[in-house]
């Protein structure tokens, strides 16, 4: 369907084949098919651009994602859990007037949920008065009884809040889900902004897009303000489950942006109700923990005993007021979808005002009248589990036959408190840039938006933007990054031109010129040491193999030369003692597992992932390139020419690590351990 446009606005040829669902709200087009005002500048830019320019922009985005190592881990993919982050070329645009309503509603909702948490872990008046059913709260595995009556600084339980939004067919915004435990995605939103704003620099400036950096500065201030008042300079850390977490890239990225150490549970220790970080210089007290670890994993002593990710004794330190955790432990209980239907009444009771952002129509089946109403409309609703412990995938009643509906009805009647019925959400459609071999075109996909808020002294500050997520296929009704969806940068347009303040010159001090990190976790230093060893070992072995094969070629492939190569390979335990031919020799040397080139490169990559926050962007790109070479080893030709070409490429990459270590890293104690590792390895190899 071709789009109509106002006079003076060029008709984009890209919209000729743009298919839209008439039952969904269209972000790009209005009811008459005309391009909405906030999208006209972007469409004009796309119309002016040549196919070559658009292809270069798409390649720029893909290259930035690859070189920056932006990944989103997929648990279900056993072979390669690290999937590159999928970022669409086109931003998602939100008008200024529309955003004002959204921002105020999100801030209000965060305040309400914070008040609910304060009540649930305090006087529990909402339960006593029946405004919240006890089964919905006490049956939730994220309601943590050990956290009852723990005083939190400023009575703030919810320091970072995220909300998943979707549009109704009439254009109104609905809340689909609240994220209160350890909201993810803010770091990805910032990375998206940095890439897409560079892909469209002129358009970004012309549209007066509101920056999102202020959100992260507010988060820094929030963490510093949580520190106990009797201390000096507070130390904040970001607690991560480790590199196998699906959003580990974001943990590294956020820690760097916030200027805080990235730690795992084994890096922290509780002594005398005080949390310490184990550093190279001894124990350093920790005042604030920004956690990206789920509630029940945080303390194996009082919560989940099988957790190897948390900090034993953390709750003891919280009760003593010796440390603050953001978000407060137990905050995941208000993520339950069953809570959505009770929030309007709670908001009026606690704040004396109506809830500005409505939730998608939700019925908790634990109440008999509500359950009866839901069961009558079961074929038109989506059934979800009320508690995360159920591992119950949402079921769309409209896609079930009579027998399956009857079976679902029996399950709900048997355990009604464990199920929630929701109205089917018909997500709005937004344009994506669909890549092809010759040119690109626009395609419509379902979209949802996650927006973030951070607690400040003046209430909640909402990020003017967020993480938009797009469905993988046309016609899809759900959006999921785990199921192949992609992301978009979200541009909130300013209602007035933005003027940057004139930066006054300032005097540089020693801290600006000479960097030193006094908080080096001992685990990180150990991994830096092994990164140095594996870097040097990779360099040494690559040069050795290259020299072996070159000597063989230069000697004309004589039997004596082959025997010399075999002797060296056996001395390095690269091949077994059994006889080998020239072809099997090359294959065995390159692809040997224990102690071979593939094994050493894999260990190099592993140690680098453990210290990623200490590496520059360029250094990490070199590591990623080496990892790609390691993966490519399985496809390297077994002939000498293919092996030599591969080793030449690899040598350039591993040699670069030495330069990065000397010229691109802060020369602190961590760097010294890396250099010690390199020199010990070199000495051992030469000896």
PDB file of N, CA and C in Angstrom, residues 239-279:
ATOM      1  N   UNK A 239      27.323  -6.389  40.878  1.00  0.00           N
ATOM      2  CA  UNK A 239      27.394  -7.834  41.111  1.00  0.00           C
ATOM      3  C   UNK A 239      26.771  -8.569  39.937  1.00  0.00           C
ATOM      4  N   UNK A 240      27.568  -9.414  39.273  1.00  0.00           N
ATOM      5  CA  UNK A 240      27.118 -10.147  38.095  1.00  0.00           C
ATOM      6  C   UNK A 240      27.162 -11.649  38.363  1.00  0.00           C
ATOM      7  N   UNK A 241      26.286 -12.430  37.734  1.00  0.00           N
ATOM      8  CA  UNK A 241      26.388 -13.887  37.856  1.00  0.00           C
ATOM      9  C   UNK A 241      27.590 -14.456  37.115  1.00  0.00           C
ATOM     10  N   UNK A 242      28.149 -13.705  36.163  1.00  0.00           N
ATOM     11  CA  UNK A 242      29.293 -14.190  35.412  1.00  0.00           C
ATOM     12  C   UNK A 242      29.027 -14.193  33.920  1.00  0.00           C
ATOM     13  N   UNK A 243      30.006 -14.642  33.170  1.00  0.00           N
ATOM     14  CA  UNK A 243      29.984 -14.509  31.721  1.00  0.00           C
ATOM     15  C   UNK A 243      28.935 -15.383  31.036  1.00  0.00           C
ATOM     16  N   UNK A 244      28.361 -16.365  31.733  1.00  0.00           N
ATOM     17  CA  UNK A 244      27.353 -17.201  31.100  1.00  0.00           C
ATOM     18  C   UNK A 244      25.959 -16.596  31.196  1.00  0.00           C
ATOM     19  N   UNK A 245      25.820 -15.491  31.890  1.00  0.00           N
ATOM     20  CA  UNK A 245      24.525 -14.828  31.929  1.00  0.00           C
ATOM     21  C   UNK A 245      24.205 -14.242  30.565  1.00  0.00           C
ATOM     22  N   UNK A 246      22.913 -14.243  30.218  1.00  0.00           N
ATOM     23  CA  UNK A 246      22.512 -13.819  28.871  1.00  0.00           C
ATOM     24  C   UNK A 246      22.867 -12.370  28.566  1.00  0.00           C
ATOM     25  N   UNK A 247      22.909 -11.509  29.584  1.00  0.00           N
ATOM     26  CA  UNK A 247      23.196 -10.095  29.347  1.00  0.00           C
ATOM     27  C   UNK A 247      24.545  -9.688  29.941  1.00  0.00           C
ATOM     28  N   UNK A 248      25.516 -10.602  29.932  1.00  0.00           N
ATOM     29  CA  UNK A 248      26.809 -10.313  30.550  1.00  0.00           C
ATOM     30  C   UNK A 248      27.490  -9.116  29.899  1.00  0.00           C
ATOM     31  N   UNK A 249      27.343  -8.984  28.572  1.00  0.00           N
ATOM     32  CA  UNK A 249      27.933  -7.814  27.918  1.00  0.00           C
ATOM     33  C   UNK A 249      27.468  -6.527  28.584  1.00  0.00           C
ATOM     34  N   UNK A 250      26.177  -6.462  28.896  1.00  0.00           N
ATOM     35  CA  UNK A 250      25.639  -5.242  29.503  1.00  0.00           C
ATOM     36  C   UNK A 250      26.238  -5.008  30.886  1.00  0.00           C
ATOM     37  N   UNK A 251      26.495  -6.073  31.634  1.00  0.00           N
ATOM     38  CA  UNK A 251      27.087  -5.915  32.960  1.00  0.00           C
ATOM     39  C   UNK A 251      28.465  -5.256  32.851  1.00  0.00           C
ATOM     40  N   UNK A 252      29.267  -5.754  31.903  1.00  0.00           N
ATOM     41  CA  UNK A 252      30.594  -5.167  31.686  1.00  0.00           C
ATOM     42  C   UNK A 252      30.467  -3.713  31.250  1.00  0.00           C
ATOM     43  N   UNK A 253      29.558  -3.469  30.344  1.00  0.00           N
ATOM     44  CA  UNK A 253      29.383  -2.135  29.773  1.00  0.00           C
ATOM     45  C   UNK A 253      28.902  -1.142  30.834  1.00  0.00           C
ATOM     46  N   UNK A 254      27.924  -1.555  31.646  1.00  0.00           N
ATOM     47  CA  UNK A 254      27.404  -0.670  32.692  1.00  0.00           C
ATOM     48  C   UNK A 254      28.456  -0.365  33.741  1.00  0.00           C
ATOM     49  N   UNK A 255      29.218  -1.386  34.136  1.00  0.00           N
ATOM     50  CA  UNK A 255      30.254  -1.160  35.144  1.00  0.00           C
ATOM     51  C   UNK A 255      31.256  -0.117  34.656  1.00  0.00           C
ATOM     52  N   UNK A 256      31.592  -0.191  33.376  1.00  0.00           N
ATOM     53  CA  UNK A 256      32.530   0.787  32.824  1.00  0.00           C
ATOM     54  C   UNK A 256      31.904   2.171  32.766  1.00  0.00           C
ATOM     55  N   UNK A 257      30.643   2.257  32.353  1.00  0.00           N
ATOM     56  CA  UNK A 257      29.969   3.548  32.257  1.00  0.00           C
ATOM     57  C   UNK A 257      29.798   4.196  33.631  1.00  0.00           C
ATOM     58  N   UNK A 258      29.489   3.384  34.637  1.00  0.00           N
ATOM     59  CA  UNK A 258      29.258   3.915  35.982  1.00  0.00           C
ATOM     60  C   UNK A 258      30.553   4.108  36.760  1.00  0.00           C
ATOM     61  N   UNK A 259      31.648   3.544  36.256  1.00  0.00           N
ATOM     62  CA  UNK A 259      32.919   3.684  36.950  1.00  0.00           C
ATOM     63  C   UNK A 259      33.004   2.880  38.227  1.00  0.00           C
ATOM     64  N   UNK A 260      32.395   1.676  38.230  1.00  0.00           N
ATOM     65  CA  UNK A 260      32.413   0.825  39.428  1.00  0.00           C
ATOM     66  C   UNK A 260      33.018  -0.518  39.058  1.00  0.00           C
ATOM     67  N   UNK A 261      33.626  -1.209  40.030  1.00  0.00           N
ATOM     68  CA  UNK A 261      34.184  -2.544  39.740  1.00  0.00           C
ATOM     69  C   UNK A 261      33.073  -3.538  39.427  1.00  0.00           C
ATOM     70  N   UNK A 262      33.345  -4.428  38.482  1.00  0.00           N
ATOM     71  CA  UNK A 262      32.450  -5.541  38.176  1.00  0.00           C
ATOM     72  C   UNK A 262      32.923  -6.745  38.967  1.00  0.00           C
ATOM     73  N   UNK A 263      32.053  -7.283  39.811  1.00  0.00           N
ATOM     74  CA  UNK A 263      32.457  -8.372  40.704  1.00  0.00           C
ATOM     75  C   UNK A 263      31.488  -9.533  40.581  1.00  0.00           C
ATOM     76  N   UNK A 264      31.986 -10.715  40.916  1.00  0.00           N
ATOM     77  CA  UNK A 264      31.161 -11.900  41.089  1.00  0.00           C
ATOM     78  C   UNK A 264      31.085 -12.221  42.574  1.00  0.00           C
ATOM     79  N   UNK A 265      30.209 -13.148  42.927  1.00  0.00           N
ATOM     80  CA  UNK A 265      30.018 -13.453  44.341  1.00  0.00           C
ATOM     81  C   UNK A 265      31.292 -13.867  45.044  1.00  0.00           C
ATOM     82  N   UNK A 266      32.181 -14.590  44.334  1.00  0.00           N
ATOM     83  CA  UNK A 266      33.423 -15.047  44.956  1.00  0.00           C
ATOM     84  C   UNK A 266      34.391 -13.906  45.238  1.00  0.00           C
ATOM     85  N   UNK A 267      34.146 -12.727  44.655  1.00  0.00           N
ATOM     86  CA  UNK A 267      35.009 -11.567  44.908  1.00  0.00           C
ATOM     87  C   UNK A 267      34.656 -10.847  46.203  1.00  0.00           C
ATOM     88  N   UNK A 268      33.509 -11.187  46.792  1.00  0.00           N
ATOM     89  CA  UNK A 268      33.036 -10.500  47.992  1.00  0.00           C
ATOM     90  C   UNK A 268      33.036 -11.444  49.179  1.00  0.00           C
ATOM     91  N   UNK A 269      33.171 -10.866  50.346  1.00  0.00           N
ATOM     92  CA  UNK A 269      33.165 -11.640  51.585  1.00  0.00           C
ATOM     93  C   UNK A 269      32.524 -10.803  52.686  1.00  0.00           C
ATOM     94  N   UNK A 270      31.777 -11.456  53.577  1.00  0.00           N
ATOM     95  CA  UNK A 270      31.127 -10.768  54.692  1.00  0.00           C
ATOM     96  C   UNK A 270      31.852 -11.130  55.980  1.00  0.00           C
ATOM     97  N   UNK A 271      32.306 -10.105  56.701  1.00  0.00           N
ATOM     98  CA  UNK A 271      32.983 -10.302  57.986  1.00  0.00           C
ATOM     99  C   UNK A 271      32.470  -9.255  58.960  1.00  0.00           C
ATOM    100  N   UNK A 272      32.015  -9.719  60.112  1.00  0.00           N
ATOM    101  CA  UNK A 272      31.452  -8.819  61.128  1.00  0.00           C
ATOM    102  C   UNK A 272      30.338  -7.965  60.539  1.00  0.00           C
ATOM    103  N   UNK A 273      29.428  -8.614  59.794  1.00  0.00           N
ATOM    104  CA  UNK A 273      28.260  -7.954  59.203  1.00  0.00           C
ATOM    105  C   UNK A 273      28.656  -6.816  58.266  1.00  0.00           C
ATOM    106  N   UNK A 274      29.822  -6.930  57.650  1.00  0.00           N
ATOM    107  CA  UNK A 274      30.301  -5.925  56.711  1.00  0.00           C
ATOM    108  C   UNK A 274      30.772  -6.625  55.444  1.00  0.00           C
ATOM    109  N   UNK A 275      30.404  -6.072  54.290  1.00  0.00           N
ATOM    110  CA  UNK A 275      30.783  -6.670  53.014  1.00  0.00           C
ATOM    111  C   UNK A 275      32.125  -6.089  52.563  1.00  0.00           C
ATOM    112  N   UNK A 276      33.023  -6.978  52.180  1.00  0.00           N
ATOM    113  CA  UNK A 276      34.336  -6.568  51.692  1.00  0.00           C
ATOM    114  C   UNK A 276      34.573  -7.155  50.305  1.00  0.00           C
ATOM    115  N   UNK A 277      35.369  -6.436  49.528  1.00  0.00           N
ATOM    116  CA  UNK A 277      35.836  -6.951  48.253  1.00  0.00           C
ATOM    117  C   UNK A 277      37.277  -7.402  48.414  1.00  0.00           C
ATOM    118  N   UNK A 278      37.561  -8.592  47.921  1.00  0.00           N
ATOM    119  CA  UNK A 278      38.913  -9.144  48.008  1.00  0.00           C
ATOM    120  C   UNK A 278      39.750  -8.557  46.879  1.00  0.00           C
ATOM    121  N   UNK A 279      40.653  -7.662  47.230  1.00  0.00           N
ATOM    122  CA  UNK A 279      41.470  -6.983  46.237  1.00  0.00           C
ATOM    123  C   UNK A 279      42.923  -7.377  46.392  1.00  0.00           C
TER     124      UNK A 279
END
